mmCIF file with all atom_site columns, C-alpha atoms in Angstrom:
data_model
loop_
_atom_site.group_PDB
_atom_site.id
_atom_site.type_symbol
_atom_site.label_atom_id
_atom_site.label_alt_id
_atom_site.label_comp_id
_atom_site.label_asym_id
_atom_site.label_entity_id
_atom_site.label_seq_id
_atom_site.pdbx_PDB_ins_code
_atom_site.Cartn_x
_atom_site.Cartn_y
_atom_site.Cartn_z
_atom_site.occupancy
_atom_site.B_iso_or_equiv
_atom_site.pdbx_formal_charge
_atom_site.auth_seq_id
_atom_site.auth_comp_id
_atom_site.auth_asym_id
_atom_site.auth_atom_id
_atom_site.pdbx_PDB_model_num
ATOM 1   C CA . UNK J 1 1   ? 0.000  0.000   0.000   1.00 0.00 ? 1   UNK J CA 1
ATOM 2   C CA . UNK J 1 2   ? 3.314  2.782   0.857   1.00 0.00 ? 2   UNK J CA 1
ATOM 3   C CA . UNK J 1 3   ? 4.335  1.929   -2.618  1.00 0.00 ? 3   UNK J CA 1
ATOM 4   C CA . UNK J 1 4   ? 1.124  2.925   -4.347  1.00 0.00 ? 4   UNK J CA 1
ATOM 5   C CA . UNK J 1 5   ? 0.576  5.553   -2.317  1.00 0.00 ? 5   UNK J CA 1
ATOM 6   C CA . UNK J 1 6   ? 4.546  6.757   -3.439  1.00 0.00 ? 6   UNK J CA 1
ATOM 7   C CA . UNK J 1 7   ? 2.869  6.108   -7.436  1.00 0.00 ? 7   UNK J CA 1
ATOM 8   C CA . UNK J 1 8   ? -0.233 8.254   -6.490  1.00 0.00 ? 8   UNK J CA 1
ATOM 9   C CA . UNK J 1 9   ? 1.625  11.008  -5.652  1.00 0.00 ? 9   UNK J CA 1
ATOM 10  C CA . UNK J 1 10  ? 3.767  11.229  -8.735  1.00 0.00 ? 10  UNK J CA 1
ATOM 11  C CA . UNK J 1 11  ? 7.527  9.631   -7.000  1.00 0.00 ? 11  UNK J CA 1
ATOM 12  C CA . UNK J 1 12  ? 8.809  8.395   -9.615  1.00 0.00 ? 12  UNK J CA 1
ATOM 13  C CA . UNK J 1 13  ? 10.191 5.244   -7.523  1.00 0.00 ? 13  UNK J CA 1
ATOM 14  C CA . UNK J 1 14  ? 10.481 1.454   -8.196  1.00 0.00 ? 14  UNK J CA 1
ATOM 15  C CA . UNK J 1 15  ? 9.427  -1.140  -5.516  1.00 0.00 ? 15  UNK J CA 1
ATOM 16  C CA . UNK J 1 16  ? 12.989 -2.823  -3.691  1.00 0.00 ? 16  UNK J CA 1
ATOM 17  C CA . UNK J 1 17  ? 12.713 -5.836  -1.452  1.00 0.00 ? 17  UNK J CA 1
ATOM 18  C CA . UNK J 1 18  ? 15.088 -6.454  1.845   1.00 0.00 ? 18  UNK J CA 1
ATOM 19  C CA . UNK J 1 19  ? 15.189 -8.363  4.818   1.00 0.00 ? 19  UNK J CA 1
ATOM 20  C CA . UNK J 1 20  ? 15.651 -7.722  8.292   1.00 0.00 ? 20  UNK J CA 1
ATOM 21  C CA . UNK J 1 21  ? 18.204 -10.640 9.205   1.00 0.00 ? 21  UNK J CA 1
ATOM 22  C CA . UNK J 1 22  ? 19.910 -10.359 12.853  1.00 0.00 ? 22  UNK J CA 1
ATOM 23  C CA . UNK J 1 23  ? 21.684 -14.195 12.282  1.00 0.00 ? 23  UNK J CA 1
ATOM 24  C CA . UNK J 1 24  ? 25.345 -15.145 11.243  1.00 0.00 ? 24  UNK J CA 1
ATOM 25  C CA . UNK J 1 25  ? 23.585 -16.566 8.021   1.00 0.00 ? 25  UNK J CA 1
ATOM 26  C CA . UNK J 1 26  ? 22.068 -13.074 6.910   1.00 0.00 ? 26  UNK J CA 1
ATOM 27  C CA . UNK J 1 27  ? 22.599 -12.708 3.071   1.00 0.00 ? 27  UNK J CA 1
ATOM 28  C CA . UNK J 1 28  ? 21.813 -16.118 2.579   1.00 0.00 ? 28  UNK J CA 1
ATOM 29  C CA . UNK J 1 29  ? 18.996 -16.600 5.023   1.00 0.00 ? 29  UNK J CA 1
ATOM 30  C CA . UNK J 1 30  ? 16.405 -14.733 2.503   1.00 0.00 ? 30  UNK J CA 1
ATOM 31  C CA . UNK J 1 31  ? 15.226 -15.333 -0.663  1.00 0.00 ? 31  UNK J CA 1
ATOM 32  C CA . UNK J 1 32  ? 13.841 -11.052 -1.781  1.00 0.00 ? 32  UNK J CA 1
ATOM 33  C CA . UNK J 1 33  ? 15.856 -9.731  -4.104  1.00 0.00 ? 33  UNK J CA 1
ATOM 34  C CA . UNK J 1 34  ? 15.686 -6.228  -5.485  1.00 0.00 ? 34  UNK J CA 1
ATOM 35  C CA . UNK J 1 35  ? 16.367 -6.799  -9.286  1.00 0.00 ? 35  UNK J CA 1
ATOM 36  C CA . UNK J 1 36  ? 17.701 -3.948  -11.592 1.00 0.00 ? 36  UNK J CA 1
ATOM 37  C CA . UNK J 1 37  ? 17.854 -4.435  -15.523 1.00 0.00 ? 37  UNK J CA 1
ATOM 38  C CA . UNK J 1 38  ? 21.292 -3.347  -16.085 1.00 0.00 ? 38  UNK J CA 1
ATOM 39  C CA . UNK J 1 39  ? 23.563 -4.419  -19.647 1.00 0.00 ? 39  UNK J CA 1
ATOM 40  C CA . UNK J 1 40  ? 26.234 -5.144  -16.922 1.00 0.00 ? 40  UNK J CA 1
ATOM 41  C CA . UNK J 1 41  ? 27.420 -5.138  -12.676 1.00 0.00 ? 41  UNK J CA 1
ATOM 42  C CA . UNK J 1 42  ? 29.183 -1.708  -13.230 1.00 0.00 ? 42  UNK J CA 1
ATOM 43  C CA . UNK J 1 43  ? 28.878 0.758   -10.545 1.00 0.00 ? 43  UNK J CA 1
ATOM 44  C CA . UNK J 1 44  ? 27.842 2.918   -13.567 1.00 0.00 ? 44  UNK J CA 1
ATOM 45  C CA . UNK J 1 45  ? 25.218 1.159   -15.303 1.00 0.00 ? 45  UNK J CA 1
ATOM 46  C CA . UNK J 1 46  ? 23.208 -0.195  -11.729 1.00 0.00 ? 46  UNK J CA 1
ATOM 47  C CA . UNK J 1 47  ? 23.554 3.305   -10.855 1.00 0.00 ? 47  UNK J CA 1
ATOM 48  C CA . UNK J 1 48  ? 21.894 4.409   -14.324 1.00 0.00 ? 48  UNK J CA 1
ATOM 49  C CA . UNK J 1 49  ? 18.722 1.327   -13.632 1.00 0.00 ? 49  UNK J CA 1
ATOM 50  C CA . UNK J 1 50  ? 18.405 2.909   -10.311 1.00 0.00 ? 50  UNK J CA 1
ATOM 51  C CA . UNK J 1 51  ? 18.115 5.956   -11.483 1.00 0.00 ? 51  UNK J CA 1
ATOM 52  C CA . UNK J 1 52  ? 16.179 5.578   -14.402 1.00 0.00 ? 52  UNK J CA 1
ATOM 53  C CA . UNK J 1 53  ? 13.588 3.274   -11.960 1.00 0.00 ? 53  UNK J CA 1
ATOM 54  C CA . UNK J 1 54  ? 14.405 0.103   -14.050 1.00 0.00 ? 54  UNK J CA 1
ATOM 55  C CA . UNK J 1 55  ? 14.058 -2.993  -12.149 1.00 0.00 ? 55  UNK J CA 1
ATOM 56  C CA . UNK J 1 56  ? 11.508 -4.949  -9.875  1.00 0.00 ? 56  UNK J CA 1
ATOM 57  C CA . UNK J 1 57  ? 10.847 -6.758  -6.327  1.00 0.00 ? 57  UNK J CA 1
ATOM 58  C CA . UNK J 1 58  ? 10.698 -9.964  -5.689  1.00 0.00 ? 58  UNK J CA 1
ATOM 59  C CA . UNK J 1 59  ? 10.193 -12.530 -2.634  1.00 0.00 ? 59  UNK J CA 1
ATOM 60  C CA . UNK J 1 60  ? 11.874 -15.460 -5.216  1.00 0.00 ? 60  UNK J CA 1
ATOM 61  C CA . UNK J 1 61  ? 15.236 -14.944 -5.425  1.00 0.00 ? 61  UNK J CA 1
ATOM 62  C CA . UNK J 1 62  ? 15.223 -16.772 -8.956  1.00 0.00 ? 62  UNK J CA 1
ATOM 63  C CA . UNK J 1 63  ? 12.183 -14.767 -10.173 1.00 0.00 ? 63  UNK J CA 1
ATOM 64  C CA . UNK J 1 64  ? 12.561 -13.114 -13.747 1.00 0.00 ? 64  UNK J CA 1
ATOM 65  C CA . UNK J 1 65  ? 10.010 -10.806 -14.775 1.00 0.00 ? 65  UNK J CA 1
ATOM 66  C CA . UNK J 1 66  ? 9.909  -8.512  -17.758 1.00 0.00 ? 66  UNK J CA 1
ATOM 67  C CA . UNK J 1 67  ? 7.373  -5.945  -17.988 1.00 0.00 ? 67  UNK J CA 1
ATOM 68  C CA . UNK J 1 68  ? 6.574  -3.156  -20.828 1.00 0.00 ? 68  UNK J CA 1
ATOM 69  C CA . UNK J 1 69  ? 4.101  -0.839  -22.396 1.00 0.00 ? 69  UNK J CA 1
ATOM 70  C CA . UNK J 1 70  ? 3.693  0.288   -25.610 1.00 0.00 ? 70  UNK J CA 1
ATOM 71  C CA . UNK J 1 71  ? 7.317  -1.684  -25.798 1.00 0.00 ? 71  UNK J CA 1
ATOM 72  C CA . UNK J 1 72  ? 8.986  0.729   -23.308 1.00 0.00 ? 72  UNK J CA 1
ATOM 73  C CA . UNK J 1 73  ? 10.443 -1.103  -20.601 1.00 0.00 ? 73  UNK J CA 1
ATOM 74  C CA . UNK J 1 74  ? 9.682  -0.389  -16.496 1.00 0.00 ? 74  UNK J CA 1
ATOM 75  C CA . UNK J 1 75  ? 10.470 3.032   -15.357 1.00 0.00 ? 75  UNK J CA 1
ATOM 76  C CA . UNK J 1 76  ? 9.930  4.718   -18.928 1.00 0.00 ? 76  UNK J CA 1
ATOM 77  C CA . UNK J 1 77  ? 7.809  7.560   -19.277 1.00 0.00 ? 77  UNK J CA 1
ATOM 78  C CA . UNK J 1 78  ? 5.705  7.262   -22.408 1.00 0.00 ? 78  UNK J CA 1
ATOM 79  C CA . UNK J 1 79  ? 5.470  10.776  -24.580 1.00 0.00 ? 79  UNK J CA 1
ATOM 80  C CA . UNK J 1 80  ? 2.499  11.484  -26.292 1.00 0.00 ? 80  UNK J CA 1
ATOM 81  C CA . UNK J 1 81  ? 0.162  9.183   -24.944 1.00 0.00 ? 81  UNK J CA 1
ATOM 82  C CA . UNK J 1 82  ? -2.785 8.395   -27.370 1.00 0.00 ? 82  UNK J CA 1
ATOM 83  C CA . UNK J 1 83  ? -4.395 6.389   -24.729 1.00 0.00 ? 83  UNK J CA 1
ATOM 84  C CA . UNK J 1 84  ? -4.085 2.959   -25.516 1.00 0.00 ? 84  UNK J CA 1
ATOM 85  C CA . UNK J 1 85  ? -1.553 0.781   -24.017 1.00 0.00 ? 85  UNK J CA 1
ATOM 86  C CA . UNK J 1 86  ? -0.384 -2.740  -24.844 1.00 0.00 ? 86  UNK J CA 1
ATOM 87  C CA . UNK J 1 87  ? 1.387  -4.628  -21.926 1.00 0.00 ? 87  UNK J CA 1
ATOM 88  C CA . UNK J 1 88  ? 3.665  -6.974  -22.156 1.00 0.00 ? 88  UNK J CA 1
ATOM 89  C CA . UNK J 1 89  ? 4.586  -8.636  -19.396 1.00 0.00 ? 89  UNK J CA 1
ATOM 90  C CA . UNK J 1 90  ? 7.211  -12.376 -19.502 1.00 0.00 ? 90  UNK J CA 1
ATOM 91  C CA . UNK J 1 91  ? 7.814  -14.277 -16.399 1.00 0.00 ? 91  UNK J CA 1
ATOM 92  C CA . UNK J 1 92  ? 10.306 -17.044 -15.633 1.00 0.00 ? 92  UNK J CA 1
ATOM 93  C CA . UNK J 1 93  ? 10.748 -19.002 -12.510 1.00 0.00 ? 93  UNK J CA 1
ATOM 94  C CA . UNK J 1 94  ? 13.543 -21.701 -13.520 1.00 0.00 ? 94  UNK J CA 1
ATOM 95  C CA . UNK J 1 95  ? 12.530 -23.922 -9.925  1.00 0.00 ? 95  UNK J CA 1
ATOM 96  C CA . UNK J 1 96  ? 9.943  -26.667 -11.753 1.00 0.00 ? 96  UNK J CA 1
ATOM 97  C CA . UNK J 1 97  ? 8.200  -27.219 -8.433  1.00 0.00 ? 97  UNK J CA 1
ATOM 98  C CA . UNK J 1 98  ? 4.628  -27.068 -7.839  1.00 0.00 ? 98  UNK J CA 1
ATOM 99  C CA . UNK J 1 99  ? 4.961  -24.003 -5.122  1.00 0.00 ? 99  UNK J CA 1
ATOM 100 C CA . UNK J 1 100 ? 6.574  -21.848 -7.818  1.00 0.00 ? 100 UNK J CA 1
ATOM 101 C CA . UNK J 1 101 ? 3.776  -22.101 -10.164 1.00 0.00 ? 101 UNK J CA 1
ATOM 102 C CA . UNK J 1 102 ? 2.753  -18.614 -11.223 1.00 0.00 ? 102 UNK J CA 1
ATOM 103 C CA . UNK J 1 103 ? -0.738 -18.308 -10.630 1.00 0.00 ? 103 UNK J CA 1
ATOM 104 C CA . UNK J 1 104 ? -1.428 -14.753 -11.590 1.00 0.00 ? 104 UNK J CA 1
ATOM 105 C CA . UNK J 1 105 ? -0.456 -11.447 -13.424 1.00 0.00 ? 105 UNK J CA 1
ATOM 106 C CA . UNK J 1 106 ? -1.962 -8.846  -12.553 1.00 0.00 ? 106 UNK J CA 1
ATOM 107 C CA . UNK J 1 107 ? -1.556 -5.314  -14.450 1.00 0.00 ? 107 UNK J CA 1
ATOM 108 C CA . UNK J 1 108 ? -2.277 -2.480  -12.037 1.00 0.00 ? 108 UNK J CA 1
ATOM 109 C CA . UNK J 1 109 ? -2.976 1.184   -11.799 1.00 0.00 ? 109 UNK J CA 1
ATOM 110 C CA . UNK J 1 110 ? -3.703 4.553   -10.432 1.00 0.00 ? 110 UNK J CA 1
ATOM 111 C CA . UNK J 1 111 ? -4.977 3.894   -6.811  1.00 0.00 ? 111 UNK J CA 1
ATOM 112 C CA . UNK J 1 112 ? -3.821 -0.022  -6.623  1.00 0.00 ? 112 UNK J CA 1
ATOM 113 C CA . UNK J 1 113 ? -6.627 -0.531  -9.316  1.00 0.00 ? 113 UNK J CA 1
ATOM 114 C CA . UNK J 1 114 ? -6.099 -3.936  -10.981 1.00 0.00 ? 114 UNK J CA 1
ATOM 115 C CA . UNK J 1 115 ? -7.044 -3.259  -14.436 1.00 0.00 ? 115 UNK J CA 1
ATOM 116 C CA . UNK J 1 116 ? -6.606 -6.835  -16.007 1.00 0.00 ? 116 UNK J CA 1
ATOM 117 C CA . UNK J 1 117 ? -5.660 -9.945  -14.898 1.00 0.00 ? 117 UNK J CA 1
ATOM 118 C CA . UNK J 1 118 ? -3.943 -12.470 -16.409 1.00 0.00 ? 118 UNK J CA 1
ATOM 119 C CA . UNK J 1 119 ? -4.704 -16.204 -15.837 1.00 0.00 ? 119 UNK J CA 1
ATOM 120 C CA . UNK J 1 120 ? -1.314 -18.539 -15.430 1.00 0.00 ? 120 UNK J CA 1
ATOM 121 C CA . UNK J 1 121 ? -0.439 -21.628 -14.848 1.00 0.00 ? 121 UNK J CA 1
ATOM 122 C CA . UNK J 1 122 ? 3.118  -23.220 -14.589 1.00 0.00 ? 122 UNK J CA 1
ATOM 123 C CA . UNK J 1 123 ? 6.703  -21.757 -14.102 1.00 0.00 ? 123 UNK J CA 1
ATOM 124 C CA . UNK J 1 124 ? 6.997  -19.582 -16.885 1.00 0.00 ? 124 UNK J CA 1
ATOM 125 C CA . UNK J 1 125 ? 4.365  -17.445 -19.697 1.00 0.00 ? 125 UNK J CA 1
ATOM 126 C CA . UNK J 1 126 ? 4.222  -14.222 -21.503 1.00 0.00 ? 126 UNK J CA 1
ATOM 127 C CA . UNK J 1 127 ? 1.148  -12.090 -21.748 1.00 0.00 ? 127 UNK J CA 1
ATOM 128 C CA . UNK J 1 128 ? 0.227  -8.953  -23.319 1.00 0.00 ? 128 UNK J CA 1
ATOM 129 C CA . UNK J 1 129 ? -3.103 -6.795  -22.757 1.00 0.00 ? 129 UNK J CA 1
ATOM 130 C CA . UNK J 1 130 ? -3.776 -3.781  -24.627 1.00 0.00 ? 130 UNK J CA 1
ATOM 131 C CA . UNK J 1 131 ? -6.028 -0.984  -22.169 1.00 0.00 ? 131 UNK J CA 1
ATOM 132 C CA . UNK J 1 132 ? -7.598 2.517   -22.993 1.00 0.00 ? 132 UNK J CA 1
ATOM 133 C CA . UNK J 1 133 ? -7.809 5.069   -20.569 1.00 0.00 ? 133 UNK J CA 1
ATOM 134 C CA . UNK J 1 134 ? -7.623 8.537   -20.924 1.00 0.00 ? 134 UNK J CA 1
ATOM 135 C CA . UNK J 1 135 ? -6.635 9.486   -17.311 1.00 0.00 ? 135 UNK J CA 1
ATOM 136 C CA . UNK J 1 136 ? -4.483 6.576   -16.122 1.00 0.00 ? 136 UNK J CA 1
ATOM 137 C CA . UNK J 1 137 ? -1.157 7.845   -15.071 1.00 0.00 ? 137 UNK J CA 1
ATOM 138 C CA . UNK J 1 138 ? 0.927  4.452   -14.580 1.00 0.00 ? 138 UNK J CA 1
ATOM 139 C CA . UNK J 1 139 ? 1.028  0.892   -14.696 1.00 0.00 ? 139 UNK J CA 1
ATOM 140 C CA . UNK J 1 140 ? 2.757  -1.971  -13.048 1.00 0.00 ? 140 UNK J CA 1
ATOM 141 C CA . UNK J 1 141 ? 2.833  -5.799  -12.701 1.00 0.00 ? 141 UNK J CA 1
ATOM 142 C CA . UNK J 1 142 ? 1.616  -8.041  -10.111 1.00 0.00 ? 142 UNK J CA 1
ATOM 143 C CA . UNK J 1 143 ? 3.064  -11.007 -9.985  1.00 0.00 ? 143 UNK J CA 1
ATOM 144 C CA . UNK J 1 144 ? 1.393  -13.852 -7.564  1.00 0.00 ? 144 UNK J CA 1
ATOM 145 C CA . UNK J 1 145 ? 3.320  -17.706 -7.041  1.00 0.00 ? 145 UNK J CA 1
ATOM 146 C CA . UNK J 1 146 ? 1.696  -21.152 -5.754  1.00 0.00 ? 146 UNK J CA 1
ATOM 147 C CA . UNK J 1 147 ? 3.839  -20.097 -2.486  1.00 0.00 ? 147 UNK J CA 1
ATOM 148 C CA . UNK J 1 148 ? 4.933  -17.153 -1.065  1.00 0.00 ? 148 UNK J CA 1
ATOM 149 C CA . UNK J 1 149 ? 7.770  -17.152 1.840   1.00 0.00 ? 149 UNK J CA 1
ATOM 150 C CA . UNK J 1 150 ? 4.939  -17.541 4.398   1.00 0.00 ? 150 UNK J CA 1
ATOM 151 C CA . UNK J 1 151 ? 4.453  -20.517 2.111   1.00 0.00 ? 151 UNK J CA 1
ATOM 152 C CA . UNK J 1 152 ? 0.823  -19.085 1.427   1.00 0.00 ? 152 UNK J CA 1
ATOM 153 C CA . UNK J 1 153 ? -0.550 -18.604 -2.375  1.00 0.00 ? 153 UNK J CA 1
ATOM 154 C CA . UNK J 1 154 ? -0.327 -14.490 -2.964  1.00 0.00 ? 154 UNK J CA 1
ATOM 155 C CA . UNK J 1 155 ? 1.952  -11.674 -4.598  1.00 0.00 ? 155 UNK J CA 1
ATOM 156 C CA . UNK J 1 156 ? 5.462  -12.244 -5.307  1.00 0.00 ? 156 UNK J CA 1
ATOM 157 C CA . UNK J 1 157 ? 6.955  -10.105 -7.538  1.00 0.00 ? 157 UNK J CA 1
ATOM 158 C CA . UNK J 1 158 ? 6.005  -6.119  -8.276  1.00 0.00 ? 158 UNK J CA 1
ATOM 159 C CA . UNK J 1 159 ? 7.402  -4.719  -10.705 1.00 0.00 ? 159 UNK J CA 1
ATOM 160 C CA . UNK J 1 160 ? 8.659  -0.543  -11.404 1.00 0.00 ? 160 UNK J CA 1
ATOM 161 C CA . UNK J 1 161 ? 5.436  1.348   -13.022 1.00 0.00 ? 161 UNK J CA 1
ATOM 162 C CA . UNK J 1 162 ? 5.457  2.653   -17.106 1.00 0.00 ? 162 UNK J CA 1
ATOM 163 C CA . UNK J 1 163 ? 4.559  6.133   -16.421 1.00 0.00 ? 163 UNK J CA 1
ATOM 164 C CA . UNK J 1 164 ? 2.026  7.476   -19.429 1.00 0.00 ? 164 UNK J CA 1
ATOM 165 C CA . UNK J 1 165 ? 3.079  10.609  -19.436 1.00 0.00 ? 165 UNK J CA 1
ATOM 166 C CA . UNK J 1 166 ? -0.010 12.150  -17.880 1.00 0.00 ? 166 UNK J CA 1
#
């Protein structure tokens, strides 16, 4: 809920993912990552995806998502928004076990709305949804797993929003 009430009023932020260890064990006791799409691991270009809100959250630490609009990848600001948007959205979970199944994508908006929701099934898919809206100011992707860490079915993944331009 903080992060879409960040969206709502107009940070231009991506969600990040962290633990609160207090063990020996602590980078390797979680499984959140905060992921940033970066050509390489130079201090310059994960600087440049943090900056330019590129990347995504997620309670997997082997969980791949790829999310765009209009084919402008997360953290883009779209210029001269007619008002229709096709997502694309590709997720990859390379575990083959049953409580890594993706179970849902979710495409969401302005004020947490979900605006479309993708039916999945199994460890990997790609979707795309093309919306209209003429006031919408962002959207983002929801991803929910078979098994969460609480080990309960729910959200996983959330990805950094494709501002419209609005």
């Amino acid at each position: 809920s903080s992060y879409v009430l960040a969206l709502d009023a107009g940070w231009h932020v991506m969600p990040a993912a962290n633990s609160d260890t207090h063990a020996a064990d602590w980078i390797a006791g979680s499984d959140v990552r905060t992921v940033l799409l970066a050509p390489d691991l130079s201090a310059g270009a994960l600087y440049a995806a943090m900056s330019a809100g590129r990347g995504y959250a997620t309670l997997d630490k082997n969980l791949r998502v790829q999310f765009a609009v209009n084919g402008n990848v997360m953290g883009s600001v779209l210029g001269g928004s007619t008002g229709s948007f096709t997502m694309s959205v590709k997720v990859d979970d390379p575990d083959t076990g049953p409580a890594d199944a993706i179970t849902k994508v979710e495409i969401v908006s302005d004020g947490g709305e979900v605006v479309a929701t993708l039916p999945a099934s199994g460890n990997q898919g790609e979707w795309s949804a093309t919306l209209t809206s003429a006031t919408a100011r962002y959207y983002y992707a929801r991803v929910s797993t078979a098994s969460g860490p609480d080990g309960l079915p729910g959200p996983t993944a959330w990805t950094a929003p494709v501002w419209t331009g609005r």
